[in-house]
Short mmCIF file of C-alpha atoms and ligand atoms in Angstrom, two decimals:
data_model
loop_
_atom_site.label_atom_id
_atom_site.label_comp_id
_atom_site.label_asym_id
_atom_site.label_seq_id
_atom_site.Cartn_x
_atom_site.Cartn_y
_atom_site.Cartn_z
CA UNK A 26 55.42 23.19 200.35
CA UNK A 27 59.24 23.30 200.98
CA UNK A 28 60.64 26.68 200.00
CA UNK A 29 64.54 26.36 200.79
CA UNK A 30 64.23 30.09 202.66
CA UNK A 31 68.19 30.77 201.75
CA UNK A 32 66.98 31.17 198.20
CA UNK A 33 64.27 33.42 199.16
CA UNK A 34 66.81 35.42 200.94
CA UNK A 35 69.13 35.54 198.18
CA UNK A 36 66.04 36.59 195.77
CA UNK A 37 65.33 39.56 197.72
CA UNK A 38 68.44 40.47 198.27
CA UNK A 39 68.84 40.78 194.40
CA UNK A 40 65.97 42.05 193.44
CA UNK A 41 66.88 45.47 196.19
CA UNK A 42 70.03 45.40 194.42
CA UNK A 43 68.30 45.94 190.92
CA UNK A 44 65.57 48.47 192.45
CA UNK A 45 68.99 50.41 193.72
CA UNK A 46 70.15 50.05 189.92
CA UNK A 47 67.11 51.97 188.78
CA UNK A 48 68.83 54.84 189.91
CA UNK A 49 71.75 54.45 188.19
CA UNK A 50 70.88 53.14 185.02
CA UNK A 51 68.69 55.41 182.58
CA UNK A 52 68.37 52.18 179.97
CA UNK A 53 65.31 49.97 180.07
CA UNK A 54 63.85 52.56 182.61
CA UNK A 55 60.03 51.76 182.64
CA UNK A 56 60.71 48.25 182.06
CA UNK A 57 62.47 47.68 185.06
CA UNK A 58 60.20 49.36 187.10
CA UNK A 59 57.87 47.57 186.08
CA UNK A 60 59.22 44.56 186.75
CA UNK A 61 60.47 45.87 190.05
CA UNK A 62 56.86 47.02 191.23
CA UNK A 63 55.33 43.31 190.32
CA UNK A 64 57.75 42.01 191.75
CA UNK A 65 57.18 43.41 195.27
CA UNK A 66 54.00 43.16 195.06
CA UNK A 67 53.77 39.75 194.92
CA UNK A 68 56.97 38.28 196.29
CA UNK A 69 54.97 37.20 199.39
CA UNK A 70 53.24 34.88 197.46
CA UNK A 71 56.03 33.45 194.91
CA UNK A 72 56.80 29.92 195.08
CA UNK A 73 60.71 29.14 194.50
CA UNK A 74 60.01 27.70 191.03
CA UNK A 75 58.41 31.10 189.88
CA UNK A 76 60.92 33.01 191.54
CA UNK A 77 63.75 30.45 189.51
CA UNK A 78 61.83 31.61 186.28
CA UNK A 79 61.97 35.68 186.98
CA UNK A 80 65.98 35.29 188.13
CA UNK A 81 66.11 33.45 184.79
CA UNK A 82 64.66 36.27 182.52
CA UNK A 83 67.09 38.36 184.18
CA UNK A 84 69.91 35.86 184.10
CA UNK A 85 71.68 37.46 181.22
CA UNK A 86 73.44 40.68 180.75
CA UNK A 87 72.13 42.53 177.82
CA UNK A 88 74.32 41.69 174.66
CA UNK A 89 74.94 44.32 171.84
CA UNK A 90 75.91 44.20 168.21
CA UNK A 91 78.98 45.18 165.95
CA UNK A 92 77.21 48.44 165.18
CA UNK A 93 77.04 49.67 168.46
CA UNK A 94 80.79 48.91 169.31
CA UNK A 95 82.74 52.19 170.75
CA UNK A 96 85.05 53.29 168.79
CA UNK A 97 87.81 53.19 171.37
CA UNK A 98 87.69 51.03 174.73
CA UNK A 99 89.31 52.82 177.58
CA UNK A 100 91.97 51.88 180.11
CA UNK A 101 90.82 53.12 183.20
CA UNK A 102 92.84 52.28 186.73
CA UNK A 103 96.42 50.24 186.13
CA UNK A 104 97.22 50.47 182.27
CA UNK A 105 100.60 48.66 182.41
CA UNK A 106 102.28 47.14 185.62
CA UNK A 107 104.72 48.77 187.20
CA UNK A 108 105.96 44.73 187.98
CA UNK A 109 109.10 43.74 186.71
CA UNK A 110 107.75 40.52 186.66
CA UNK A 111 105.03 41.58 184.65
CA UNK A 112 107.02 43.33 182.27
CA UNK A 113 109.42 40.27 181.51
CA UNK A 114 106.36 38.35 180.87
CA UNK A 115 105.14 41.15 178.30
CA UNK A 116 108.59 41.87 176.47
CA UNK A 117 108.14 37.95 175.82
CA UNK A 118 104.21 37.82 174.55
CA UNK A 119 103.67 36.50 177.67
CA UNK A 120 104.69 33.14 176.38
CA UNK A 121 106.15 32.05 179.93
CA UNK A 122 102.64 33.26 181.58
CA UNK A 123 100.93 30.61 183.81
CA UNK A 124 97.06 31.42 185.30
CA UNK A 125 97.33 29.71 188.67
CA UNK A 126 94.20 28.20 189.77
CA UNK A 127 94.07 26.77 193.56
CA UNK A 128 92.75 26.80 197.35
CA UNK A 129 89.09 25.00 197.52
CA UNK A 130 89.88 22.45 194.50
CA UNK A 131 90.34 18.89 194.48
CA UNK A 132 92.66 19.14 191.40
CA UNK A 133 94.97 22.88 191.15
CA UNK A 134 96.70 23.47 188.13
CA UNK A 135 97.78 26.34 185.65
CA UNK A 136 96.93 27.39 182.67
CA UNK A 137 99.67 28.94 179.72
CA UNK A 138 97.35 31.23 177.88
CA UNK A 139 97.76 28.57 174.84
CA UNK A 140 96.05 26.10 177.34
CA UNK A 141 93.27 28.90 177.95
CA UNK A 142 92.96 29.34 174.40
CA UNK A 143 92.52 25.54 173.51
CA UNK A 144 89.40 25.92 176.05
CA UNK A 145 86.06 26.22 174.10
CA UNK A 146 85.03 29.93 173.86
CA UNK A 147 82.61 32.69 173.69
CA UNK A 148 82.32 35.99 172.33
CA UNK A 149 80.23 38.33 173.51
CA UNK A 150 79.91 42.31 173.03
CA UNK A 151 78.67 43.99 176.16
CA UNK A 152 78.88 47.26 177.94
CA UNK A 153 81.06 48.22 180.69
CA UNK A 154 80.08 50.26 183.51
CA UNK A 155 82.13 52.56 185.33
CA UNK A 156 81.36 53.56 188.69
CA UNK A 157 83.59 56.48 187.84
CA UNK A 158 80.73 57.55 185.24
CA UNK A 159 81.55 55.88 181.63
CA UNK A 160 80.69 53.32 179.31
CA UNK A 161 81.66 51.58 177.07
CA UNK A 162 80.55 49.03 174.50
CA UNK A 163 83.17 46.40 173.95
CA UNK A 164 83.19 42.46 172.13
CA UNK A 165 85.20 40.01 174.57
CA UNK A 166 86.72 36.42 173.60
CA UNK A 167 87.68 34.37 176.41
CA UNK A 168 87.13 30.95 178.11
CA UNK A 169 84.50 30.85 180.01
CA UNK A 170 85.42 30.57 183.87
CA UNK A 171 83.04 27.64 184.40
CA UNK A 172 85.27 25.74 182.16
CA UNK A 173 88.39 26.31 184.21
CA UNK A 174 86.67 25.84 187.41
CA UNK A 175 85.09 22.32 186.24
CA UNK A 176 88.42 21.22 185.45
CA UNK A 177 89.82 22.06 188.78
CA UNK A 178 86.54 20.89 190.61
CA UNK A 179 85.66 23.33 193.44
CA UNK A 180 85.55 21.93 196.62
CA UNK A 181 82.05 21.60 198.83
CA UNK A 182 82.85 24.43 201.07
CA UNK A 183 83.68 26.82 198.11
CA UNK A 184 81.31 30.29 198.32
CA UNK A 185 83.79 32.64 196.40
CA UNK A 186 86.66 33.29 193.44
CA UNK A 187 89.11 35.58 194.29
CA UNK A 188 91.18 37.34 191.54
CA UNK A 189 95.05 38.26 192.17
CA UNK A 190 96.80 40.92 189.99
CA UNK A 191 99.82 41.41 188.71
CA UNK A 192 99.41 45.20 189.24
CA UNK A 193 101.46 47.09 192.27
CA UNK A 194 98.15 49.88 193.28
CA UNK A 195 100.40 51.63 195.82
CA UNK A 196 104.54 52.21 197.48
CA UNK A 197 103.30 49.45 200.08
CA UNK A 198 103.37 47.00 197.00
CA UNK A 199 99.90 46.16 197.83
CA UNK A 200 98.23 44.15 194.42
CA UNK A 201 94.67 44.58 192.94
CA UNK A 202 92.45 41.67 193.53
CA UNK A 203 88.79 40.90 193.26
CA UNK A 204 85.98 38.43 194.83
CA UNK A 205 82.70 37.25 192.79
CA UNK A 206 80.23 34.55 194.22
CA UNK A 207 79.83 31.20 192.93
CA UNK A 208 76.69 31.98 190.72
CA UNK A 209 78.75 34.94 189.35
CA UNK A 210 81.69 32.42 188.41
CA UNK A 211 79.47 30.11 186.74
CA UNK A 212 77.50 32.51 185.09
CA UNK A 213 77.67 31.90 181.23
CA UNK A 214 79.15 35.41 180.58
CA UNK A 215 81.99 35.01 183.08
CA UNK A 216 84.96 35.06 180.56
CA UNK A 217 88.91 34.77 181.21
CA UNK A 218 89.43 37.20 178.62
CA UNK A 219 92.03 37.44 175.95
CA UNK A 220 91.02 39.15 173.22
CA UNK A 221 89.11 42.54 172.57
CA UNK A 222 87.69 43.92 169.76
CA UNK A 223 88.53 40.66 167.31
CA UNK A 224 92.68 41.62 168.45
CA UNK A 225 94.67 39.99 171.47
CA UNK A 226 94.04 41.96 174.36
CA UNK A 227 96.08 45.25 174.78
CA UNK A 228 98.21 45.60 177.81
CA UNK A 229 95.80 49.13 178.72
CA UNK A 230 92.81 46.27 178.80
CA UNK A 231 94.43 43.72 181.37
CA UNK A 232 97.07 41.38 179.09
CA UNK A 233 96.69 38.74 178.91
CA UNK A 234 94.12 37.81 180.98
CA UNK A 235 91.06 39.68 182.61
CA UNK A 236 88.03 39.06 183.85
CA UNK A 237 84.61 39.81 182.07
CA UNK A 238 81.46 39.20 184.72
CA UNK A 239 78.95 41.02 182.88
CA UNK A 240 76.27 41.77 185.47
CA UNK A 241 78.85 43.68 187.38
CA UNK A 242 80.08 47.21 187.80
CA UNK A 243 83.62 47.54 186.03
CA UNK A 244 85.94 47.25 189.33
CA UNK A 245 85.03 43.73 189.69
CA UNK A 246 86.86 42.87 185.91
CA UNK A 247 89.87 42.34 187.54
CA UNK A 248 92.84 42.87 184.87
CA UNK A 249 96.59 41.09 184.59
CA UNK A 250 95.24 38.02 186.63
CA UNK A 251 97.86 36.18 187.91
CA UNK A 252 96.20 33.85 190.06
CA UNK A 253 92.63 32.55 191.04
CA UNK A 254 91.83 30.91 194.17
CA UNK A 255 88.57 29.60 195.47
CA UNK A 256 88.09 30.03 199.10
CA UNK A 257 84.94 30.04 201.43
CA UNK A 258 85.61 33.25 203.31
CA UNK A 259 86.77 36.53 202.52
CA UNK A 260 87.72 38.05 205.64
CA UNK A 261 91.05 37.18 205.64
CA UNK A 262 92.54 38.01 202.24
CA UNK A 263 93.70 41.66 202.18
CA UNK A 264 91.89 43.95 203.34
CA UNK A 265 89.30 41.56 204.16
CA UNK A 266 86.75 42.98 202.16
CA UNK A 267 86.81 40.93 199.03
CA UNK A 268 88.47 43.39 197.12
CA UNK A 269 91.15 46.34 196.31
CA UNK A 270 88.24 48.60 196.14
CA UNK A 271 85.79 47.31 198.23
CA UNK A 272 88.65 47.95 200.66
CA UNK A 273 88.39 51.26 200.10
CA UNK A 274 84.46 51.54 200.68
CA UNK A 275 82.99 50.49 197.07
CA UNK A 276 80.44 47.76 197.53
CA UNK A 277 81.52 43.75 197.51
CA UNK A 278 78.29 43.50 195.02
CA UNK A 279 78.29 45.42 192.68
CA UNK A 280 75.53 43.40 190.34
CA UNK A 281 72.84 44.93 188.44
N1 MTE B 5 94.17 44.73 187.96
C1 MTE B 5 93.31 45.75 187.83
N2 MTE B 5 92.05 45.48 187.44
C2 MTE B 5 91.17 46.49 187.29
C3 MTE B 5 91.52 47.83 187.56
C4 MTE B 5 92.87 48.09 187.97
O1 MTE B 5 93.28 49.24 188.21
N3 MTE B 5 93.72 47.02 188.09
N4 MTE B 5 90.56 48.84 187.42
C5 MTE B 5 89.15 48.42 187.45
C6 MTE B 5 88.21 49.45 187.02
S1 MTE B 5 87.74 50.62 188.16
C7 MTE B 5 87.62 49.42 185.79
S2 MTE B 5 86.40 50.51 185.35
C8 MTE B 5 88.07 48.46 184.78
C9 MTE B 5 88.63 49.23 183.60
O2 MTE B 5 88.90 48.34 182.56
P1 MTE B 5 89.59 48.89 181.24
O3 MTE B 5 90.94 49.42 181.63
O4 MTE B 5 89.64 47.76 180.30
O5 MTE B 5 88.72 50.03 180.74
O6 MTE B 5 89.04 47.54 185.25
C10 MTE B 5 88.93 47.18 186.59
N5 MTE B 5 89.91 46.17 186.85
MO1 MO B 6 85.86 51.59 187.28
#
């Protein structure tokens, strides 16, 4: 049989990153380590379709209902620009905003968050990790990134999405920005977000535009997007690291 080995790789390399998730999550506990224990103990012998069927069951980020809503979302990090820019494009309703979308694409373009809107959506209530040590629950409306990223038609050699902010993080004028995979950026639950909690987006949230990638700690939701390129190396953006954080020693993956 013909097992691509790449995706073997990449299946073991996710399933350590959700045995080193047991730790930090208390939800699902016994479940998980259930599913973790199996799952060593036979990974020798998986073929790639079975192993397509477990990353399948665990495609999804667990979804929530109304009921279990927080009552208020926090802003953590940036929770309004110091930008000029940014705060000419808020005294207007960020009418004049344009999402740039570019690098690896045979067609770039931008978005005004009309444009985004007239994309077909999905809602979704989720909860948001912190790394810092809260939750919390929250319902997202956005377009889903696929959408965009089919319009603009990634190129062959396309591996990641990076995320450029609007927010200044230091005197050095240095911007957030964030990096997520290609399975990440087609990933169902990947939203452009622009509303939360049934109202447009508040600016303490990432107005007008953040990202939602559910399986993901909550330093990869980049807020106040500005710009999205696709690229197929991350070394030289920034830092180099993939990230304003993972700069700073966080981990590039920070999935669950
Ligand atoms: N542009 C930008 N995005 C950001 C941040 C930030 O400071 N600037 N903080 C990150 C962190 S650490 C978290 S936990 C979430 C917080 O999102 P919230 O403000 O909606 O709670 O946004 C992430 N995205
Ligand atoms: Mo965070």
């Amino acid at each position: 049989m013909n097992e691509p080995s790449d995706s073997r790789r990449r299946f073991l390399q996710r399933a350590l990153a959700a045995g080193g998730a047991l730790v930090l999550s208390g939800c699902d506990r016994l479940s998980r380590i259930e599913w973790f224990a199996g799952l060593l103990a036979s990974a020798e012998k998986l073929t790639y379709a079975s192993q397509r069927l477990l990353l399948t069951r665990r495609a999804m980020a667990q979804e929530f209902s109304e009921a279990d809503l927080s009552p208020f979302f926090r802003s953590n990090g940036t929770s309004n620009p110091r930008d000029p820019a940014y705060q000419a494009l808020a005294a207007a309703g960020f009418a004049d905003y344009r999402l740039e979308v570019g690098g690896l694409v045979a067609h770039p373009r931008s978005y005004s968050l009309a444009e985004l809107k007239a994309l077909p959506s999905r809602t979704q209530i989720t909860r948001h990790d912190c790394v810092e040590g809260w939750s919390a629950i929250g319902k997202w409306k956005g377009a889903p990134l696929a959408r965009v990223l089919e319009a603009v038609r990634p190129l062959p050699s396309a591996r990641y999405v990076v995320f450029f902010c609007a927010d200044p993080m230091n005197a050095r004028g240095q911007r957030y920005y964030e990096s997520i995979d290609m399975e990440d950026a087609f990933h169902a639950q990947t939203l452009l977000a622009y509303a939360l909690n049934d109202a447009p987006l508040p600016i303490r949230n990432g107005a007008p535009i953040r990202v939602r990638v559910e399986r993901q700690l909550g330093y990869k939701m980049a807020k106040y997007v500005m710009r999205i390129a696709v690229v197929d190396r991350l070394d030289d953006i920034e830092g180099g690291r993939g990230g304003y954080w993972e700069d700073r020693g966080y981990e590039w993956y920070a999935g669950i």
